[in-house]
Short mmCIF file of C-alpha atoms in Angstrom, two decimals:
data_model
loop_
_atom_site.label_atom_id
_atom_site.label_comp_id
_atom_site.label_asym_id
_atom_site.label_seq_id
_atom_site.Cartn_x
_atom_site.Cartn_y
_atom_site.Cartn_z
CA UNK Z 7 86.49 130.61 84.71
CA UNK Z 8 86.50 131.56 88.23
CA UNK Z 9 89.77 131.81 90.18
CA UNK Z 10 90.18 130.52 93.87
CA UNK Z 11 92.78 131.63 95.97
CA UNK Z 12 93.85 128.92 98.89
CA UNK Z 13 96.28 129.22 102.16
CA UNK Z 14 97.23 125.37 102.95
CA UNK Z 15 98.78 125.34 106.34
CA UNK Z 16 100.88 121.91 106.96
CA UNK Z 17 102.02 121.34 110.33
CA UNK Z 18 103.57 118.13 111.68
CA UNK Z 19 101.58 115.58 113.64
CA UNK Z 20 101.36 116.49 117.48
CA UNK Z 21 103.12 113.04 117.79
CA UNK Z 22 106.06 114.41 115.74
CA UNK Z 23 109.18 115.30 117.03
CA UNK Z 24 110.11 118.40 116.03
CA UNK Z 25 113.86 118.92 116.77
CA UNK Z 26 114.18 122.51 114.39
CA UNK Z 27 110.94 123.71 116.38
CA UNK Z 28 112.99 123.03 119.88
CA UNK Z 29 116.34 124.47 118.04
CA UNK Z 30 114.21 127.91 117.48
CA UNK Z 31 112.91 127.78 121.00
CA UNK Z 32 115.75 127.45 122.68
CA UNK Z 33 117.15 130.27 120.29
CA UNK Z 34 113.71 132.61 121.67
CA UNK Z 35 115.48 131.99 125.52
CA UNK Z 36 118.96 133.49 124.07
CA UNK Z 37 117.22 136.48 122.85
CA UNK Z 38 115.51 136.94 126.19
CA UNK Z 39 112.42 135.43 125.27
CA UNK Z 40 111.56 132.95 127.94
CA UNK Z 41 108.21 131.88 128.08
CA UNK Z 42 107.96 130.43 124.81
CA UNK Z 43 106.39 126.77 125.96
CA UNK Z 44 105.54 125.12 122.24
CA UNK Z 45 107.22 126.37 119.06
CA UNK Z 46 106.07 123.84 116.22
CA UNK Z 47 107.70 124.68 112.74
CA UNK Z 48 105.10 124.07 109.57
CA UNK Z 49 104.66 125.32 106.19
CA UNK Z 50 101.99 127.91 104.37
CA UNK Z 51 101.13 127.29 100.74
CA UNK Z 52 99.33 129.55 98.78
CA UNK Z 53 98.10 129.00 95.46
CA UNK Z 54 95.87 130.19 93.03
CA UNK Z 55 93.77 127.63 91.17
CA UNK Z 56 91.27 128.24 88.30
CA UNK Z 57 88.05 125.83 88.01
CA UNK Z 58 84.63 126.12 87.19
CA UNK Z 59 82.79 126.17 90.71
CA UNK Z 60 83.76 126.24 94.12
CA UNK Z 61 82.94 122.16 94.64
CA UNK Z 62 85.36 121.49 92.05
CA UNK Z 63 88.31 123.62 93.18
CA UNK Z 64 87.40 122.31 97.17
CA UNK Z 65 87.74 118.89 95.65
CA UNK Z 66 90.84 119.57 93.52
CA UNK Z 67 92.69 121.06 96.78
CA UNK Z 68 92.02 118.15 98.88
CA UNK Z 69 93.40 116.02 96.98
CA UNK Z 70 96.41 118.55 96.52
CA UNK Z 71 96.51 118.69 99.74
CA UNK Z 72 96.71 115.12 101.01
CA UNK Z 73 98.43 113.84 98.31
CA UNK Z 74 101.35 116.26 97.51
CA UNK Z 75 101.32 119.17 99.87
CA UNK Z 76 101.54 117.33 103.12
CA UNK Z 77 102.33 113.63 103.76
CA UNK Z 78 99.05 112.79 106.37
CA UNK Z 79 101.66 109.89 107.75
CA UNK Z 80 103.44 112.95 109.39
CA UNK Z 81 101.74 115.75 109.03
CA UNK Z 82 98.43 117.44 109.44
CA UNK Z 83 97.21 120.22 107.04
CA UNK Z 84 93.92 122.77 106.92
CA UNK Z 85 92.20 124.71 104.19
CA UNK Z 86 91.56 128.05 103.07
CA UNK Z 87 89.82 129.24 100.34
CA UNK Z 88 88.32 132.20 98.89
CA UNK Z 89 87.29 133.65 95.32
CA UNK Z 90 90.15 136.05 94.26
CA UNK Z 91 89.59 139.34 92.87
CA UNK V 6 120.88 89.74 85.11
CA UNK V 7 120.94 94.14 84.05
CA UNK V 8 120.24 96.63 86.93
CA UNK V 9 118.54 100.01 85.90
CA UNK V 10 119.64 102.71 87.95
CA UNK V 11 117.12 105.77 88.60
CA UNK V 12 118.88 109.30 88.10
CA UNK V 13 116.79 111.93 89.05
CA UNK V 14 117.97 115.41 88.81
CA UNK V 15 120.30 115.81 92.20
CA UNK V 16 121.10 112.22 92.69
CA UNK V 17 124.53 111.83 93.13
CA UNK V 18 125.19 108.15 94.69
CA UNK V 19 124.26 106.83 91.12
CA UNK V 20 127.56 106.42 90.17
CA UNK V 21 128.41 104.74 93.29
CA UNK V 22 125.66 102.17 92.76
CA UNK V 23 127.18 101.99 89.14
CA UNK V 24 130.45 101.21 90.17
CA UNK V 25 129.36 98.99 92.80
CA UNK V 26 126.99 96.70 90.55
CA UNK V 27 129.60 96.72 87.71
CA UNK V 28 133.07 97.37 89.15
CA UNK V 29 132.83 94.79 91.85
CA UNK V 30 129.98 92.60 91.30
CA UNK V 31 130.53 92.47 87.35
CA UNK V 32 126.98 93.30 86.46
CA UNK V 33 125.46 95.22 83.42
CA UNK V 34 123.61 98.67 84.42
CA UNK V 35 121.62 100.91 82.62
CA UNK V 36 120.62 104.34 84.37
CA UNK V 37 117.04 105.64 83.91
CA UNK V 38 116.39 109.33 83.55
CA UNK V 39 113.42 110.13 85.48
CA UNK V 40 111.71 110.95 82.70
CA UNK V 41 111.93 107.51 81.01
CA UNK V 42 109.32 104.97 80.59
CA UNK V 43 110.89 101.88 79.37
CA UNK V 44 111.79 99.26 82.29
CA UNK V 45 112.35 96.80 79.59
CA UNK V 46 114.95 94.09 79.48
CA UNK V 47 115.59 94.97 83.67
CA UNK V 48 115.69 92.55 86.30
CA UNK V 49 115.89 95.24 89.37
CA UNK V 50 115.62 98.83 89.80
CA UNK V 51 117.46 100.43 91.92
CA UNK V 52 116.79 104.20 93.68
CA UNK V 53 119.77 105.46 94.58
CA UNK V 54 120.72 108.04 97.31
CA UNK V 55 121.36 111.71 97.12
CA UNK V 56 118.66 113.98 96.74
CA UNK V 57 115.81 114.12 93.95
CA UNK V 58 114.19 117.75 92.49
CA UNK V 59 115.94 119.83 95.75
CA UNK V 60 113.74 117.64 97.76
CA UNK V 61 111.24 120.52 98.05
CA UNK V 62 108.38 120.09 99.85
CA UNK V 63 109.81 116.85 101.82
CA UNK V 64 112.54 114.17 100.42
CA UNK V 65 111.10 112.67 97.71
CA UNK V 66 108.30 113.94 97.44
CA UNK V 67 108.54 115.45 94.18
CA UNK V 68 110.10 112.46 93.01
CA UNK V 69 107.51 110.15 93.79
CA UNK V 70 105.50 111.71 91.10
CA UNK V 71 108.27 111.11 88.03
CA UNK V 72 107.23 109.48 85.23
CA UNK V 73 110.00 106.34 85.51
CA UNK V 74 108.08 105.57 88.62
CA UNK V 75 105.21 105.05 87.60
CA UNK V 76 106.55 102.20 85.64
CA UNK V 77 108.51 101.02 88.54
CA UNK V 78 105.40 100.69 90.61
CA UNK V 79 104.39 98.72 87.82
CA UNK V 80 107.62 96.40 88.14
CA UNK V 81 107.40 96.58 91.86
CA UNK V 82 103.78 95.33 91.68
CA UNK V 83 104.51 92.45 89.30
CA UNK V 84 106.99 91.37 91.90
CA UNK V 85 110.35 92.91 90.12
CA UNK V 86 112.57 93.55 92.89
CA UNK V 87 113.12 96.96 93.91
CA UNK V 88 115.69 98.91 96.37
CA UNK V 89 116.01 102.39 97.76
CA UNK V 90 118.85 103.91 99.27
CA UNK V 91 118.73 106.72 101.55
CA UNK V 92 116.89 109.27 99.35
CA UNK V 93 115.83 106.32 97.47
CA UNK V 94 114.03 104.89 101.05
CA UNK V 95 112.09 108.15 101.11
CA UNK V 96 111.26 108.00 97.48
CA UNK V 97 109.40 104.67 98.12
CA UNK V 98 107.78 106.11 101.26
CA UNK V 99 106.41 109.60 99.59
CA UNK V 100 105.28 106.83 97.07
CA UNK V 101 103.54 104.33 99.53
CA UNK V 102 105.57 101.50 98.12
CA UNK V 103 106.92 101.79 101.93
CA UNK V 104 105.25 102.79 104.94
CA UNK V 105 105.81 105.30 107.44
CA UNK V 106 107.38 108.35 106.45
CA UNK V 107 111.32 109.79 106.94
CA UNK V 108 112.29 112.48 108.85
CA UNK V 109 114.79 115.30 110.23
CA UNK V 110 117.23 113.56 112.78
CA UNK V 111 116.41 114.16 116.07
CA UNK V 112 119.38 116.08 116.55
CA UNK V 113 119.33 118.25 113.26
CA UNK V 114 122.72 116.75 112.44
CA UNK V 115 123.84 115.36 109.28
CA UNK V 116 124.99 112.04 110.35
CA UNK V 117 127.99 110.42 108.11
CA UNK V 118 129.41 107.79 109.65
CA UNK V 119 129.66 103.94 109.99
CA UNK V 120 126.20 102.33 111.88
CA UNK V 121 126.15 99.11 113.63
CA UNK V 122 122.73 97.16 111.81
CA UNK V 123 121.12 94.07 112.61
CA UNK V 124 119.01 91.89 109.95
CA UNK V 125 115.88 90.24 110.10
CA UNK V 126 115.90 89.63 106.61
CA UNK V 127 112.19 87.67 107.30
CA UNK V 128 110.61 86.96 103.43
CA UNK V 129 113.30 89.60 102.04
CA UNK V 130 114.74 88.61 99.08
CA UNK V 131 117.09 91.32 98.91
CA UNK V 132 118.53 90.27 102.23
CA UNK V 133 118.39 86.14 101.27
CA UNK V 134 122.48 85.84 102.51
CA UNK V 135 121.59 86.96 105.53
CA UNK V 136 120.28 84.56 108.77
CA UNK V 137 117.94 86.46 111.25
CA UNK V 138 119.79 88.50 114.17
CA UNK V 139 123.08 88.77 111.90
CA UNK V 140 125.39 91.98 112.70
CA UNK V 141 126.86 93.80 109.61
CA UNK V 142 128.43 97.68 109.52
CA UNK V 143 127.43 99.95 106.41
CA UNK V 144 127.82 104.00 106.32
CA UNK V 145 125.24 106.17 106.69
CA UNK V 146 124.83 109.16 105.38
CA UNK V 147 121.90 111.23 105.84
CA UNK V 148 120.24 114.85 107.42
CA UNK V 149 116.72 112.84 107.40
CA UNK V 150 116.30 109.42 108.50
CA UNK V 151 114.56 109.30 111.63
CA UNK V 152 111.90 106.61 110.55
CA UNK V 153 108.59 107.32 111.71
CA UNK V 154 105.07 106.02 111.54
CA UNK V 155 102.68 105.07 114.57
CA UNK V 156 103.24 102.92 117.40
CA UNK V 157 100.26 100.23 116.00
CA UNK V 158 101.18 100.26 112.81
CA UNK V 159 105.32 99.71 113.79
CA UNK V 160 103.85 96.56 115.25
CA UNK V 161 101.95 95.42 112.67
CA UNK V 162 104.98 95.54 110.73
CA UNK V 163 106.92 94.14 112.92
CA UNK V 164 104.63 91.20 113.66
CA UNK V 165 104.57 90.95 109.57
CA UNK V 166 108.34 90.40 109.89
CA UNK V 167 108.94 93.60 107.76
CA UNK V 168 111.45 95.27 109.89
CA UNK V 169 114.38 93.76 108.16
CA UNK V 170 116.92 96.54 109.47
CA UNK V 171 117.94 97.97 112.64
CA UNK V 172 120.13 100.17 114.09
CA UNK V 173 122.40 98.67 117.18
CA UNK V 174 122.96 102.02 118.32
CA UNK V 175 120.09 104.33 117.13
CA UNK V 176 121.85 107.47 115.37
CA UNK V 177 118.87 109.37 114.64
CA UNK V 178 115.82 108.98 116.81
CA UNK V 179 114.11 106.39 114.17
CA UNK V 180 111.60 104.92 115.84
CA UNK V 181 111.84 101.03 117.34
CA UNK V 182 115.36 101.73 115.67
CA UNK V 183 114.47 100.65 111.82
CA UNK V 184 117.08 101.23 109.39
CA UNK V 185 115.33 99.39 106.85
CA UNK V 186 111.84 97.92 105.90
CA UNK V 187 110.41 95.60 103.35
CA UNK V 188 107.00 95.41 101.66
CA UNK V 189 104.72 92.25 102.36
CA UNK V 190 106.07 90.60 99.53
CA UNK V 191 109.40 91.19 99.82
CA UNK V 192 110.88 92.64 96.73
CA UNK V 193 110.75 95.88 97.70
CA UNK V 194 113.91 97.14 100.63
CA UNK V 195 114.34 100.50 101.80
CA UNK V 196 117.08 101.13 103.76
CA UNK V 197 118.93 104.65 105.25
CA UNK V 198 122.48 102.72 104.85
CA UNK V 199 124.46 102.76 101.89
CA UNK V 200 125.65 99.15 100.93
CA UNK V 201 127.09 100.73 97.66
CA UNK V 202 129.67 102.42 99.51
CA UNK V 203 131.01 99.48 101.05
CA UNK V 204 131.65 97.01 98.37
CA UNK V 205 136.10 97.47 98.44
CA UNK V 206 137.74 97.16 101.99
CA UNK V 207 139.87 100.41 100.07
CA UNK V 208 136.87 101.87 100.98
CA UNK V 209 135.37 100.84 104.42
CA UNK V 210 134.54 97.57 104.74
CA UNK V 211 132.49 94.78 102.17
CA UNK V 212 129.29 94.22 103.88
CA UNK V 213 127.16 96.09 101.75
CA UNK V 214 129.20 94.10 98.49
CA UNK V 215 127.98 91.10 100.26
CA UNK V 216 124.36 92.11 100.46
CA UNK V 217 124.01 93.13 97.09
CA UNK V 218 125.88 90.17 95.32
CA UNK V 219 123.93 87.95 97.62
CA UNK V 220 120.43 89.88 96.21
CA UNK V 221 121.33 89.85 92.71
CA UNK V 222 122.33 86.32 93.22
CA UNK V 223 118.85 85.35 94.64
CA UNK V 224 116.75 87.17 92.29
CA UNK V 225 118.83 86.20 88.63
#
């Protein structure tokens, strides 16, 4: 059976404060960095997943996705996928 | 009336809820390993606070997927009353019990201290004792617990009268200041505060002794 390899990216809602993403950029301005206008903090998941056909491992990551991955109350998340090896 | 008490691996206010329930209130418990099915013989569940499978991911969201919940949505569903604490709270939001979802605190602090609430215990029967606009004082103790969901939906539940909690002074950037929300029906509380840790004045205060021997009172 076919393997697909997937990159879920999960960032938080525009709408979101994100207090640890302001920490960090006021932490770029103390190492000199000072242009740094947005720093939003997510998450990258990568997984392998076997399943017979590419519709069938799309479907089973969306549902990954929106259901355990990221919480779509708070967070938004994007799909990648691509046959591995 | 016999409380179950949901351990999960990495609570650690189950005790506290234990002692509470049974030490002060004089009421049978039975803890539930997550991995349990059987609900029977139960007449509320409670989720208590800590932390459930390292939290990876986001609070409780591992947890919402345990086999013992499953049969509490069951319970919950049938109208069995349910209440999360703290991690409990976020447990019943990863699970949709709840709406909205919990959060880091706006100012990345872990916040343990007393909090200033005010009830609007609405169709709650958890909060039965209480009349609407009443002032009480229970600890909190949490890193996330800035409530958030959007602006429409906050007033839907707020029209609904499900906002049954809120925080005088806001600690943690929650929006419209919840503390603690209900479901429609009303068996279901989540709430950031711990009442179990303020059931002896030895140990800060009784209000939260009052709220749950109140509860159990309403619902036996």
């Amino acid at each position: 059976m076919p393997v697909f390899h997937a990159r879920v990216q999960v960032s938080l809602r525009p709408s979101v404060l994100d207090p640890a993403g302001e920490a960090t950029r006021a932490a770029a301005g103390r190492l000199g960095v000072h242009g740094v206008q947005r720093l939003r903090i997510g998450k990258a998941i990568e997984l392998d997943l076997e399943a017979p056909d590419r519709a069938t491992a799309e479907a089973q990551l969306h549902l990954l996705s929106d259901r355990l991955l990221a919480n779509p109350v708070i967070e938004n998340w994007t799909l990648e996928i691509s046959e591995a090896g | 009336m016999t409380i179950g008490i949901v351990v999960f691996p990495g609570s650690n206010c189950d005790r506290d809820v234990r002692w509470a329930v049974e030490g002060c209130l004089g009421r049978p418990t039975r803890f539930l390993w997550h991995e349990e099915r059987d609900l029977g013989g139960l007449d509320a569940v409670v989720l208590p606070g800590g932390f459930s499978y390292g939290d990876y991911l986001r609070c409780g969201a591992i947890a919402s997927f345990a086999p013992v919940l499953e049969e509490v949505r069951d319970f919950a569903g049938r109208g069995g009353p349910v209440l999360g604490i703290c991690n409990g709270f976020q447990v019943l939001t990863e699970m949709g019990l709840l709406p909205g979802a919990l959060t880091r605190n706006r100012d990345l602090h872990f916040l343990c201290e007393p909090a200033g609430l005010q009830v609007q215990p609405g169709r709650c029967g958890w909060l039965a004792a209480y009349g609407p606009g009443e002032r009480i004082t229970l600890p909190i103790a949490h890193g996330e617990g800035r409530y958030q969901i959007e602006a429409e939906e906050l007033k839907r539940l707020e029209g609904e009268g499900q906002v049954v909690l809120r925080y005088l002074r806001n600690p943690n950037g929650s929006v419209g200041d919840v503390a603690g929300l209900c479901n429609e029906r009303g068996n279901v509380l989540g709430l950031m505060p711990h009442p179990e840790r303020a059931c002896d004045p030895a140990t800060g205060g009784t209000d939260g002794r009052r709220l749950l021997e109140a509860a159990l009172a309403a619902f036996a």
